[in-house]
């Protein structure tokens, strides 16, 4: 609460200065850029952010310094970035949860109007997996069996109001399926409980379950992405089931404070988009089961607003209420 109060004060002070537009630098960037990563070091967001920054430095001709500011599911780091100076020298590399999921369960100090989308790099599907003896071998049969057995099965997820739960419930609602949710502290914990037979279905990101699927200890039958993923060939993408519009994935992108000059945003978008398209970056994402799908500022901003609205409907249907951090 103390840290949140500090960020709230900074946010309020920065908001007072929004009346006067920030002045664009004639030669942006004119000094080093600070990239806030609102997650601890070592995770996928941190790894991708650091590599992207390293590659983009050559184009920007300035150092891009990464600062990890984790806490409250990424919302504290985003709050700090939003309150920063709007000149393009402070940005944040985020995953989508602090932008489109957490605002439905936490009282955050920002909305999409308080930051500008710069670009996004791509995504990783969430997946649903069952044990080898489950009576279905593809996505269509998986959903059909669940529909025929309402509330019989349990699925693990990354916590109440987390992205995996909202993604799963979005699909289940469209398919007319009822499955009991069991929250855990993250995908790793979900995988352990699934493998220990404490839940019937694994629901989470690819990395924790991928080795077990490859070893035949789990069969992954459904993805939360529209497209299939070669890392899990047995898992159906939603498009193949006629449900492409229900896609919810783990994706990553860059944002900057609102009212950052357009010239600075355009420069950042060009440099980081080019970095994301390099073979080096593509290989790094593929190694983690992620897919490069570079989107510009306009498309990323539209995706944020659409996903925020769609997941908000799911959260309200589940009765999820906002809590103070």
PDB file of C-alpha atoms in Angstrom:
ATOM      1  CA  UNK A   1       0.000   0.000   0.000  1.00  0.00           C
ATOM      2  CA  UNK A   2       2.887   2.350   0.800  1.00  0.00           C
ATOM      3  CA  UNK A   3       4.464   1.762  -2.620  1.00  0.00           C
ATOM      4  CA  UNK A   4       1.099   2.272  -4.300  1.00  0.00           C
ATOM      5  CA  UNK A   5       0.641   5.558  -2.432  1.00  0.00           C
ATOM      6  CA  UNK A   6       4.014   6.765  -3.693  1.00  0.00           C
ATOM      7  CA  UNK A   7       3.094   5.885  -7.271  1.00  0.00           C
ATOM      8  CA  UNK A   8      -0.331   7.486  -6.820  1.00  0.00           C
ATOM      9  CA  UNK A   9       1.307  10.752  -5.745  1.00  0.00           C
ATOM     10  CA  UNK A  10       3.640  10.659  -8.736  1.00  0.00           C
ATOM     11  CA  UNK A  11       0.723   9.838 -11.015  1.00  0.00           C
ATOM     12  CA  UNK A  12      -1.293  12.774  -9.710  1.00  0.00           C
ATOM     13  CA  UNK A  13       1.637  15.143 -10.100  1.00  0.00           C
ATOM     14  CA  UNK A  14       2.250  13.987 -13.647  1.00  0.00           C
ATOM     15  CA  UNK A  15      -1.429  14.308 -14.503  1.00  0.00           C
ATOM     16  CA  UNK A  16      -1.394  17.969 -13.495  1.00  0.00           C
ATOM     17  CA  UNK A  17       1.228  18.582 -16.115  1.00  0.00           C
ATOM     18  CA  UNK A  18      -0.793  17.100 -18.945  1.00  0.00           C
ATOM     19  CA  UNK A  19      -2.318  20.470 -19.787  1.00  0.00           C
ATOM     20  CA  UNK A  20       0.878  21.471 -21.576  1.00  0.00           C
ATOM     21  CA  UNK A  21       1.886  19.092 -24.384  1.00  0.00           C
ATOM     22  CA  UNK A  22       5.349  17.607 -24.156  1.00  0.00           C
ATOM     23  CA  UNK A  23       7.818  19.143 -26.583  1.00  0.00           C
ATOM     24  CA  UNK A  24       9.349  16.727 -29.068  1.00  0.00           C
ATOM     25  CA  UNK A  25      13.104  16.455 -29.194  1.00  0.00           C
ATOM     26  CA  UNK A  26      14.606  17.612 -32.471  1.00  0.00           C
ATOM     27  CA  UNK A  27      16.819  14.553 -32.594  1.00  0.00           C
ATOM     28  CA  UNK A  28      15.062  11.777 -30.711  1.00  0.00           C
ATOM     29  CA  UNK A  29      16.340   9.978 -28.764  1.00  0.00           C
ATOM     30  CA  UNK A  30      18.717  12.526 -27.268  1.00  0.00           C
ATOM     31  CA  UNK A  31      19.773  10.406 -24.276  1.00  0.00           C
ATOM     32  CA  UNK A  32      19.447   6.869 -22.951  1.00  0.00           C
ATOM     33  CA  UNK A  33      16.008   5.295 -22.866  1.00  0.00           C
ATOM     34  CA  UNK A  34      14.653   3.634 -19.728  1.00  0.00           C
ATOM     35  CA  UNK A  35      12.571   0.533 -20.374  1.00  0.00           C
ATOM     36  CA  UNK A  36      10.519  -0.483 -17.344  1.00  0.00           C
ATOM     37  CA  UNK A  37       9.732  -4.192 -17.183  1.00  0.00           C
ATOM     38  CA  UNK A  38       7.011  -4.647 -14.544  1.00  0.00           C
ATOM     39  CA  UNK A  39       8.141  -8.183 -13.695  1.00  0.00           C
ATOM     40  CA  UNK A  40      11.040  -9.821 -11.829  1.00  0.00           C
ATOM     41  CA  UNK A  41      14.255 -10.688 -13.709  1.00  0.00           C
ATOM     42  CA  UNK A  42      14.496 -14.020 -15.479  1.00  0.00           C
ATOM     43  CA  UNK A  43      10.928 -14.571 -16.669  1.00  0.00           C
ATOM     44  CA  UNK A  44       9.758 -14.577 -20.262  1.00  0.00           C
ATOM     45  CA  UNK A  45       8.747 -10.913 -20.252  1.00  0.00           C
ATOM     46  CA  UNK A  46      12.136  -9.883 -18.872  1.00  0.00           C
ATOM     47  CA  UNK A  47      14.069 -12.091 -21.310  1.00  0.00           C
ATOM     48  CA  UNK A  48      12.167 -10.829 -24.350  1.00  0.00           C
ATOM     49  CA  UNK A  49      12.328  -7.207 -23.204  1.00  0.00           C
ATOM     50  CA  UNK A  50      16.087  -7.261 -22.638  1.00  0.00           C
ATOM     51  CA  UNK A  51      16.808  -8.893 -25.980  1.00  0.00           C
ATOM     52  CA  UNK A  52      14.519  -6.487 -27.825  1.00  0.00           C
ATOM     53  CA  UNK A  53      16.215  -3.529 -26.129  1.00  0.00           C
ATOM     54  CA  UNK A  54      19.676  -4.842 -27.009  1.00  0.00           C
ATOM     55  CA  UNK A  55      18.811  -5.285 -30.680  1.00  0.00           C
ATOM     56  CA  UNK A  56      17.037  -1.911 -30.955  1.00  0.00           C
ATOM     57  CA  UNK A  57      19.969   0.026 -29.473  1.00  0.00           C
ATOM     58  CA  UNK A  58      21.913  -0.065 -32.743  1.00  0.00           C
ATOM     59  CA  UNK A  59      19.019   1.561 -34.607  1.00  0.00           C
ATOM     60  CA  UNK A  60      18.240   4.123 -31.906  1.00  0.00           C
ATOM     61  CA  UNK A  61      21.933   4.899 -31.328  1.00  0.00           C
ATOM     62  CA  UNK A  62      21.265   5.211 -27.622  1.00  0.00           C
ATOM     63  CA  UNK A  63      21.491   2.837 -24.693  1.00  0.00           C
ATOM     64  CA  UNK A  64      18.204   1.219 -23.617  1.00  0.00           C
ATOM     65  CA  UNK A  65      18.419   0.480 -19.890  1.00  0.00           C
ATOM     66  CA  UNK A  66      16.034  -2.122 -18.485  1.00  0.00           C
ATOM     67  CA  UNK A  67      14.632  -1.574 -14.986  1.00  0.00           C
ATOM     68  CA  UNK A  68      12.612  -4.373 -13.361  1.00  0.00           C
ATOM     69  CA  UNK A  69       9.741  -2.973 -11.314  1.00  0.00           C
ATOM     70  CA  UNK A  70       7.569  -5.938 -10.378  1.00  0.00           C
ATOM     71  CA  UNK A  71       4.627  -6.061  -7.993  1.00  0.00           C
ATOM     72  CA  UNK A  72       0.830  -6.368  -7.986  1.00  0.00           C
ATOM     73  CA  UNK A  73       0.770  -8.435 -11.157  1.00  0.00           C
ATOM     74  CA  UNK A  74       2.696  -5.842 -13.140  1.00  0.00           C
ATOM     75  CA  UNK A  75       0.400  -2.948 -12.314  1.00  0.00           C
ATOM     76  CA  UNK A  76       2.903  -1.091 -10.106  1.00  0.00           C
ATOM     77  CA  UNK A  77       5.476  -0.896 -12.892  1.00  0.00           C
ATOM     78  CA  UNK A  78       2.851   0.297 -15.367  1.00  0.00           C
ATOM     79  CA  UNK A  79       1.680   2.926 -12.863  1.00  0.00           C
ATOM     80  CA  UNK A  80       5.232   4.211 -12.520  1.00  0.00           C
ATOM     81  CA  UNK A  81       5.716   4.394 -16.292  1.00  0.00           C
ATOM     82  CA  UNK A  82       2.415   6.202 -16.832  1.00  0.00           C
ATOM     83  CA  UNK A  83       3.506   8.854 -14.335  1.00  0.00           C
ATOM     84  CA  UNK A  84       6.840   9.365 -16.124  1.00  0.00           C
ATOM     85  CA  UNK A  85       7.863  12.221 -18.364  1.00  0.00           C
ATOM     86  CA  UNK A  86       6.106  12.026 -21.720  1.00  0.00           C
ATOM     87  CA  UNK A  87       9.099  12.567 -24.006  1.00  0.00           C
ATOM     88  CA  UNK A  88       9.730   9.034 -25.273  1.00  0.00           C
ATOM     89  CA  UNK A  89      12.726   8.347 -23.034  1.00  0.00           C
ATOM     90  CA  UNK A  90      10.646   6.317 -20.582  1.00  0.00           C
ATOM     91  CA  UNK A  91       8.763   3.308 -21.918  1.00  0.00           C
ATOM     92  CA  UNK A  92       7.530  -0.020 -20.594  1.00  0.00           C
ATOM     93  CA  UNK A  93       7.736  -3.504 -22.030  1.00  0.00           C
ATOM     94  CA  UNK A  94       4.709  -5.361 -20.712  1.00  0.00           C
ATOM     95  CA  UNK A  95       2.646  -8.456 -21.136  1.00  0.00           C
ATOM     96  CA  UNK A  96      -1.077  -7.969 -21.582  1.00  0.00           C
ATOM     97  CA  UNK A  97      -2.308  -8.907 -18.113  1.00  0.00           C
ATOM     98  CA  UNK A  98      -1.598  -5.534 -16.411  1.00  0.00           C
ATOM     99  CA  UNK A  99      -3.421  -3.784 -19.269  1.00  0.00           C
ATOM    100  CA  UNK A 100      -6.425  -5.985 -20.009  1.00  0.00           C
ATOM    101  CA  UNK A 101      -6.906  -8.402 -17.089  1.00  0.00           C
ATOM    102  CA  UNK A 102      -5.785  -6.857 -13.792  1.00  0.00           C
ATOM    103  CA  UNK A 103      -7.958  -3.720 -14.185  1.00  0.00           C
ATOM    104  CA  UNK A 104     -10.998  -5.972 -13.650  1.00  0.00           C
ATOM    105  CA  UNK A 105      -9.790  -7.375 -10.329  1.00  0.00           C
ATOM    106  CA  UNK A 106      -7.509  -4.636  -8.947  1.00  0.00           C
ATOM    107  CA  UNK A 107      -8.036  -0.913  -8.438  1.00  0.00           C
ATOM    108  CA  UNK A 108      -5.387   0.356 -10.835  1.00  0.00           C
ATOM    109  CA  UNK A 109      -4.473   3.997 -11.369  1.00  0.00           C
ATOM    110  CA  UNK A 110      -4.550   4.011 -15.159  1.00  0.00           C
ATOM    111  CA  UNK A 111      -6.789   3.441 -18.170  1.00  0.00           C
ATOM    112  CA  UNK A 112      -5.881   3.114 -21.870  1.00  0.00           C
ATOM    113  CA  UNK A 113      -6.162   6.903 -22.078  1.00  0.00           C
ATOM    114  CA  UNK A 114      -3.146   7.248 -19.766  1.00  0.00           C
ATOM    115  CA  UNK A 115      -0.671   5.457 -22.018  1.00  0.00           C
ATOM    116  CA  UNK A 116       0.115   5.204 -25.723  1.00  0.00           C
ATOM    117  CA  UNK A 117       0.599   1.877 -27.446  1.00  0.00           C
ATOM    118  CA  UNK A 118       3.902   1.739 -29.352  1.00  0.00           C
ATOM    119  CA  UNK A 119       3.908  -1.757 -30.846  1.00  0.00           C
ATOM    120  CA  UNK A 120       3.574  -5.431 -29.915  1.00  0.00           C
ATOM    121  CA  UNK A 121       5.900  -8.308 -30.715  1.00  0.00           C
ATOM    122  CA  UNK A 122       3.822 -11.471 -30.712  1.00  0.00           C
ATOM    123  CA  UNK A 123       2.145 -13.985 -28.473  1.00  0.00           C
ATOM    124  CA  UNK A 124       2.153 -17.346 -26.775  1.00  0.00           C
ATOM    125  CA  UNK A 125      -0.966 -19.451 -26.527  1.00  0.00           C
ATOM    126  CA  UNK A 126      -2.396 -20.731 -23.323  1.00  0.00           C
ATOM    127  CA  UNK A 127      -3.314 -24.375 -23.558  1.00  0.00           C
ATOM    128  CA  UNK A 128      -5.615 -26.914 -21.947  1.00  0.00           C
ATOM    129  CA  UNK A 129      -4.223 -30.384 -21.421  1.00  0.00           C
ATOM    130  CA  UNK A 130      -5.549 -33.650 -20.025  1.00  0.00           C
ATOM    131  CA  UNK A 131      -4.029 -36.949 -18.966  1.00  0.00           C
ATOM    132  CA  UNK A 132      -3.392 -39.634 -21.596  1.00  0.00           C
ATOM    133  CA  UNK A 133      -6.494 -41.668 -20.641  1.00  0.00           C
ATOM    134  CA  UNK A 134      -8.940 -38.784 -21.107  1.00  0.00           C
ATOM    135  CA  UNK A 135     -11.718 -39.859 -23.550  1.00  0.00           C
ATOM    136  CA  UNK A 136     -10.916 -37.293 -26.263  1.00  0.00           C
ATOM    137  CA  UNK A 137      -8.015 -36.845 -28.665  1.00  0.00           C
ATOM    138  CA  UNK A 138      -8.737 -33.491 -30.293  1.00  0.00           C
ATOM    139  CA  UNK A 139     -10.163 -30.097 -29.444  1.00  0.00           C
ATOM    140  CA  UNK A 140     -13.629 -30.709 -30.841  1.00  0.00           C
ATOM    141  CA  UNK A 141     -14.035 -33.988 -28.959  1.00  0.00           C
ATOM    142  CA  UNK A 142     -12.606 -32.381 -25.824  1.00  0.00           C
ATOM    143  CA  UNK A 143     -15.242 -29.644 -25.752  1.00  0.00           C
ATOM    144  CA  UNK A 144     -18.002 -32.081 -26.711  1.00  0.00           C
ATOM    145  CA  UNK A 145     -17.126 -34.388 -23.817  1.00  0.00           C
ATOM    146  CA  UNK A 146     -17.035 -31.500 -21.362  1.00  0.00           C
ATOM    147  CA  UNK A 147     -20.398 -30.260 -22.609  1.00  0.00           C
ATOM    148  CA  UNK A 148     -21.902 -33.713 -22.127  1.00  0.00           C
ATOM    149  CA  UNK A 149     -20.574 -33.820 -18.539  1.00  0.00           C
ATOM    150  CA  UNK A 150     -21.286 -30.411 -16.950  1.00  0.00           C
ATOM    151  CA  UNK A 151     -19.364 -29.628 -13.754  1.00  0.00           C
ATOM    152  CA  UNK A 152     -17.767 -33.079 -13.692  1.00  0.00           C
ATOM    153  CA  UNK A 153     -14.230 -31.881 -14.419  1.00  0.00           C
ATOM    154  CA  UNK A 154     -11.895 -29.371 -12.801  1.00  0.00           C
ATOM    155  CA  UNK A 155      -9.321 -27.171 -14.487  1.00  0.00           C
ATOM    156  CA  UNK A 156      -6.347 -25.468 -12.908  1.00  0.00           C
ATOM    157  CA  UNK A 157      -5.608 -21.835 -13.722  1.00  0.00           C
ATOM    158  CA  UNK A 158      -3.325 -18.972 -12.729  1.00  0.00           C
ATOM    159  CA  UNK A 159      -5.604 -17.447 -10.092  1.00  0.00           C
ATOM    160  CA  UNK A 160      -9.023 -15.865  -9.696  1.00  0.00           C
ATOM    161  CA  UNK A 161      -9.409 -13.153 -12.302  1.00  0.00           C
ATOM    162  CA  UNK A 162      -6.154 -14.140 -14.004  1.00  0.00           C
ATOM    163  CA  UNK A 163      -5.783 -14.175 -17.778  1.00  0.00           C
ATOM    164  CA  UNK A 164      -5.966 -17.959 -18.059  1.00  0.00           C
ATOM    165  CA  UNK A 165      -9.221 -18.152 -16.120  1.00  0.00           C
ATOM    166  CA  UNK A 166     -10.837 -15.398 -18.162  1.00  0.00           C
ATOM    167  CA  UNK A 167      -9.546 -16.938 -21.410  1.00  0.00           C
ATOM    168  CA  UNK A 168     -10.908 -20.359 -20.484  1.00  0.00           C
ATOM    169  CA  UNK A 169     -14.284 -19.065 -19.311  1.00  0.00           C
ATOM    170  CA  UNK A 170     -14.607 -17.038 -22.502  1.00  0.00           C
ATOM    171  CA  UNK A 171     -14.234 -20.237 -24.534  1.00  0.00           C
ATOM    172  CA  UNK A 172     -16.416 -22.326 -22.217  1.00  0.00           C
ATOM    173  CA  UNK A 173     -19.243 -19.791 -22.386  1.00  0.00           C
ATOM    174  CA  UNK A 174     -19.165 -19.781 -26.183  1.00  0.00           C
ATOM    175  CA  UNK A 175     -19.141 -23.600 -26.273  1.00  0.00           C
ATOM    176  CA  UNK A 176     -21.818 -24.067 -23.616  1.00  0.00           C
ATOM    177  CA  UNK A 177     -19.381 -25.882 -21.329  1.00  0.00           C
ATOM    178  CA  UNK A 178     -19.328 -25.904 -17.505  1.00  0.00           C
ATOM    179  CA  UNK A 179     -16.046 -26.821 -15.811  1.00  0.00           C
ATOM    180  CA  UNK A 180     -15.048 -26.079 -12.207  1.00  0.00           C
ATOM    181  CA  UNK A 181     -12.134 -23.654 -11.848  1.00  0.00           C
ATOM    182  CA  UNK A 182      -9.357 -24.316  -9.316  1.00  0.00           C
ATOM    183  CA  UNK A 183      -6.957 -21.369  -8.855  1.00  0.00           C
ATOM    184  CA  UNK A 184      -3.226 -21.739  -8.234  1.00  0.00           C
ATOM    185  CA  UNK A 185      -0.293 -19.367  -7.842  1.00  0.00           C
ATOM    186  CA  UNK A 186       0.906 -19.673 -11.424  1.00  0.00           C
ATOM    187  CA  UNK A 187       1.354 -22.054 -14.345  1.00  0.00           C
ATOM    188  CA  UNK A 188       4.172 -23.995 -12.645  1.00  0.00           C
ATOM    189  CA  UNK A 189       2.016 -24.730  -9.624  1.00  0.00           C
ATOM    190  CA  UNK A 190      -0.905 -25.613 -11.893  1.00  0.00           C
ATOM    191  CA  UNK A 191       1.292 -28.106 -13.771  1.00  0.00           C
ATOM    192  CA  UNK A 192       2.434 -29.797 -10.560  1.00  0.00           C
ATOM    193  CA  UNK A 193      -1.125 -30.213  -9.337  1.00  0.00           C
ATOM    194  CA  UNK A 194      -2.277 -31.482 -12.717  1.00  0.00           C
ATOM    195  CA  UNK A 195       0.511 -34.048 -12.871  1.00  0.00           C
ATOM    196  CA  UNK A 196      -0.340 -35.042  -9.293  1.00  0.00           C
ATOM    197  CA  UNK A 197      -3.962 -35.665 -10.357  1.00  0.00           C
ATOM    198  CA  UNK A 198      -5.356 -32.927  -8.108  1.00  0.00           C
ATOM    199  CA  UNK A 199      -7.130 -31.337 -11.107  1.00  0.00           C
ATOM    200  CA  UNK A 200      -8.368 -32.942 -14.302  1.00  0.00           C
ATOM    201  CA  UNK A 201      -7.256 -30.272 -16.777  1.00  0.00           C
ATOM    202  CA  UNK A 202      -4.115 -28.163 -16.979  1.00  0.00           C
ATOM    203  CA  UNK A 203      -4.830 -24.582 -17.983  1.00  0.00           C
ATOM    204  CA  UNK A 204      -1.791 -22.370 -18.450  1.00  0.00           C
ATOM    205  CA  UNK A 205       1.132 -21.268 -20.583  1.00  0.00           C
ATOM    206  CA  UNK A 206       3.159 -23.649 -22.733  1.00  0.00           C
ATOM    207  CA  UNK A 207       6.619 -23.795 -21.081  1.00  0.00           C
ATOM    208  CA  UNK A 208       5.641 -25.637 -17.852  1.00  0.00           C
ATOM    209  CA  UNK A 209       3.638 -28.345 -19.596  1.00  0.00           C
ATOM    210  CA  UNK A 210       5.525 -28.705 -22.894  1.00  0.00           C
ATOM    211  CA  UNK A 211       8.140 -31.249 -21.643  1.00  0.00           C
ATOM    212  CA  UNK A 212       5.383 -33.416 -20.168  1.00  0.00           C
ATOM    213  CA  UNK A 213       3.358 -33.296 -23.383  1.00  0.00           C
ATOM    214  CA  UNK A 214       6.441 -34.297 -25.365  1.00  0.00           C
ATOM    215  CA  UNK A 215       7.065 -37.179 -22.933  1.00  0.00           C
ATOM    216  CA  UNK A 216       3.487 -38.438 -23.276  1.00  0.00           C
ATOM    217  CA  UNK A 217       2.424 -37.600 -19.712  1.00  0.00           C
ATOM    218  CA  UNK A 218      -0.141 -35.068 -20.961  1.00  0.00           C
ATOM    219  CA  UNK A 219      -2.056 -34.503 -24.150  1.00  0.00           C
ATOM    220  CA  UNK A 220      -2.789 -30.889 -24.960  1.00  0.00           C
ATOM    221  CA  UNK A 221      -5.999 -30.603 -26.950  1.00  0.00           C
ATOM    222  CA  UNK A 222      -6.973 -26.943 -27.047  1.00  0.00           C
ATOM    223  CA  UNK A 223      -5.257 -23.581 -27.456  1.00  0.00           C
ATOM    224  CA  UNK A 224      -6.662 -20.190 -26.507  1.00  0.00           C
ATOM    225  CA  UNK A 225      -5.227 -18.716 -29.725  1.00  0.00           C
ATOM    226  CA  UNK A 226      -7.022 -18.651 -33.045  1.00  0.00           C
ATOM    227  CA  UNK A 227      -4.074 -20.326 -34.765  1.00  0.00           C
ATOM    228  CA  UNK A 228      -2.470 -23.688 -34.117  1.00  0.00           C
ATOM    229  CA  UNK A 229       1.007 -23.947 -32.609  1.00  0.00           C
ATOM    230  CA  UNK A 230       3.618 -26.343 -34.027  1.00  0.00           C
ATOM    231  CA  UNK A 231       4.967 -26.940 -30.514  1.00  0.00           C
ATOM    232  CA  UNK A 232       1.688 -28.714 -29.675  1.00  0.00           C
ATOM    233  CA  UNK A 233       0.478 -30.328 -32.906  1.00  0.00           C
ATOM    234  CA  UNK A 234      -2.424 -32.174 -31.261  1.00  0.00           C
ATOM    235  CA  UNK A 235      -3.913 -28.985 -29.812  1.00  0.00           C
ATOM    236  CA  UNK A 236      -6.607 -27.244 -31.842  1.00  0.00           C
ATOM    237  CA  UNK A 237      -6.523 -23.527 -32.484  1.00  0.00           C
ATOM    238  CA  UNK A 238      -9.858 -21.804 -32.003  1.00  0.00           C
ATOM    239  CA  UNK A 239     -10.194 -20.912 -35.689  1.00  0.00           C
ATOM    240  CA  UNK A 240     -10.434 -24.608 -36.566  1.00  0.00           C
ATOM    241  CA  UNK A 241     -13.411 -24.864 -34.191  1.00  0.00           C
ATOM    242  CA  UNK A 242     -15.159 -21.794 -35.582  1.00  0.00           C
ATOM    243  CA  UNK A 243     -14.297 -19.768 -32.463  1.00  0.00           C
ATOM    244  CA  UNK A 244     -11.520 -17.460 -33.678  1.00  0.00           C
ATOM    245  CA  UNK A 245     -13.300 -14.465 -32.153  1.00  0.00           C
ATOM    246  CA  UNK A 246     -12.814 -15.897 -28.649  1.00  0.00           C
ATOM    247  CA  UNK A 247      -9.010 -15.707 -28.833  1.00  0.00           C
ATOM    248  CA  UNK A 248      -7.157 -14.639 -25.682  1.00  0.00           C
ATOM    249  CA  UNK A 249      -3.396 -15.070 -25.610  1.00  0.00           C
ATOM    250  CA  UNK A 250      -0.371 -14.014 -23.622  1.00  0.00           C
ATOM    251  CA  UNK A 251       1.157 -11.214 -25.678  1.00  0.00           C
ATOM    252  CA  UNK A 252       3.868  -8.617 -25.175  1.00  0.00           C
ATOM    253  CA  UNK A 253       4.337  -5.054 -26.300  1.00  0.00           C
ATOM    254  CA  UNK A 254       5.648  -1.566 -25.670  1.00  0.00           C
ATOM    255  CA  UNK A 255       3.741   1.358 -24.190  1.00  0.00           C
ATOM    256  CA  UNK A 256       4.725   4.941 -23.378  1.00  0.00           C
ATOM    257  CA  UNK A 257       3.150   7.727 -21.300  1.00  0.00           C
ATOM    258  CA  UNK A 258       0.182   9.478 -22.854  1.00  0.00           C
ATOM    259  CA  UNK A 259       0.995  12.669 -24.803  1.00  0.00           C
ATOM    260  CA  UNK A 260       4.414  11.414 -25.813  1.00  0.00           C
ATOM    261  CA  UNK A 261       5.158  13.313 -29.044  1.00  0.00           C
ATOM    262  CA  UNK A 262       4.094  11.490 -32.196  1.00  0.00           C
ATOM    263  CA  UNK A 263       7.575  11.812 -33.697  1.00  0.00           C
ATOM    264  CA  UNK A 264       9.069   9.966 -30.709  1.00  0.00           C
ATOM    265  CA  UNK A 265       6.368   7.275 -30.811  1.00  0.00           C
ATOM    266  CA  UNK A 266       6.919   6.728 -34.532  1.00  0.00           C
ATOM    267  CA  UNK A 267      10.676   6.423 -34.017  1.00  0.00           C
ATOM    268  CA  UNK A 268      10.218   3.901 -31.205  1.00  0.00           C
ATOM    269  CA  UNK A 269       7.679   1.910 -33.205  1.00  0.00           C
ATOM    270  CA  UNK A 270       9.998   1.652 -36.210  1.00  0.00           C
ATOM    271  CA  UNK A 271      13.098   0.676 -34.218  1.00  0.00           C
ATOM    272  CA  UNK A 272      11.462  -1.919 -31.982  1.00  0.00           C
ATOM    273  CA  UNK A 273       9.347  -3.388 -34.783  1.00  0.00           C
ATOM    274  CA  UNK A 274      12.489  -3.912 -36.835  1.00  0.00           C
ATOM    275  CA  UNK A 275      14.192  -5.528 -33.837  1.00  0.00           C
ATOM    276  CA  UNK A 276      11.274  -7.928 -33.353  1.00  0.00           C
ATOM    277  CA  UNK A 277      11.498  -9.038 -36.979  1.00  0.00           C
ATOM    278  CA  UNK A 278      15.171 -10.055 -36.782  1.00  0.00           C
ATOM    279  CA  UNK A 279      16.035 -13.736 -37.028  1.00  0.00           C
ATOM    280  CA  UNK A 280      17.766 -13.568 -33.654  1.00  0.00           C
ATOM    281  CA  UNK A 281      14.599 -12.419 -31.945  1.00  0.00           C
ATOM    282  CA  UNK A 282      12.393 -14.868 -33.832  1.00  0.00           C
ATOM    283  CA  UNK A 283      14.591 -17.758 -32.693  1.00  0.00           C
ATOM    284  CA  UNK A 284      14.461 -16.591 -29.077  1.00  0.00           C
ATOM    285  CA  UNK A 285      10.663 -16.500 -29.120  1.00  0.00           C
ATOM    286  CA  UNK A 286      10.349 -19.843 -30.887  1.00  0.00           C
ATOM    287  CA  UNK A 287      12.545 -21.449 -28.235  1.00  0.00           C
ATOM    288  CA  UNK A 288       9.888 -20.482 -25.673  1.00  0.00           C
ATOM    289  CA  UNK A 289       6.975 -21.704 -27.792  1.00  0.00           C
ATOM    290  CA  UNK A 290       6.024 -18.124 -28.685  1.00  0.00           C
ATOM    291  CA  UNK A 291       5.065 -16.719 -32.083  1.00  0.00           C
ATOM    292  CA  UNK A 292       6.274 -13.455 -33.593  1.00  0.00           C
ATOM    293  CA  UNK A 293       3.354 -11.320 -34.752  1.00  0.00           C
ATOM    294  CA  UNK A 294       4.488  -7.717 -35.000  1.00  0.00           C
ATOM    295  CA  UNK A 295       1.719  -5.143 -34.764  1.00  0.00           C
ATOM    296  CA  UNK A 296       2.028  -1.382 -35.017  1.00  0.00           C
ATOM    297  CA  UNK A 297       0.723   1.249 -32.653  1.00  0.00           C
ATOM    298  CA  UNK A 298      -2.804   1.558 -34.038  1.00  0.00           C
ATOM    299  CA  UNK A 299      -3.452  -2.177 -34.185  1.00  0.00           C
ATOM    300  CA  UNK A 300      -1.958  -2.727 -30.723  1.00  0.00           C
ATOM    301  CA  UNK A 301      -4.101   0.049 -29.224  1.00  0.00           C
ATOM    302  CA  UNK A 302      -7.241  -1.414 -30.787  1.00  0.00           C
ATOM    303  CA  UNK A 303      -6.332  -4.870 -29.491  1.00  0.00           C
ATOM    304  CA  UNK A 304      -5.903  -3.516 -25.947  1.00  0.00           C
ATOM    305  CA  UNK A 305      -9.308  -1.863 -25.931  1.00  0.00           C
ATOM    306  CA  UNK A 306     -11.090  -4.848 -27.510  1.00  0.00           C
ATOM    307  CA  UNK A 307      -9.491  -7.340 -25.127  1.00  0.00           C
ATOM    308  CA  UNK A 308     -10.118  -5.120 -22.094  1.00  0.00           C
ATOM    309  CA  UNK A 309     -13.804  -4.957 -23.000  1.00  0.00           C
ATOM    310  CA  UNK A 310     -14.144  -8.679 -23.774  1.00  0.00           C
ATOM    311  CA  UNK A 311     -12.419  -9.831 -20.587  1.00  0.00           C
ATOM    312  CA  UNK A 312     -14.417  -7.298 -18.601  1.00  0.00           C
ATOM    313  CA  UNK A 313     -17.616  -9.020 -19.705  1.00  0.00           C
ATOM    314  CA  UNK A 314     -16.223 -12.378 -18.561  1.00  0.00           C
ATOM    315  CA  UNK A 315     -15.083 -10.961 -15.219  1.00  0.00           C
ATOM    316  CA  UNK A 316     -18.507  -9.429 -14.569  1.00  0.00           C
ATOM    317  CA  UNK A 317     -20.232 -12.700 -15.461  1.00  0.00           C
ATOM    318  CA  UNK A 318     -18.013 -14.470 -12.913  1.00  0.00           C
ATOM    319  CA  UNK A 319     -18.778 -11.856 -10.263  1.00  0.00           C
ATOM    320  CA  UNK A 320     -15.137 -10.774  -9.931  1.00  0.00           C
ATOM    321  CA  UNK A 321     -14.840  -7.532  -7.983  1.00  0.00           C
ATOM    322  CA  UNK A 322     -11.997  -5.033  -7.864  1.00  0.00           C
ATOM    323  CA  UNK A 323      -9.808  -5.149  -4.772  1.00  0.00           C
ATOM    324  CA  UNK A 324      -7.351  -2.576  -3.441  1.00  0.00           C
ATOM    325  CA  UNK A 325      -3.703  -3.477  -4.009  1.00  0.00           C
TER     326      UNK A 325
END
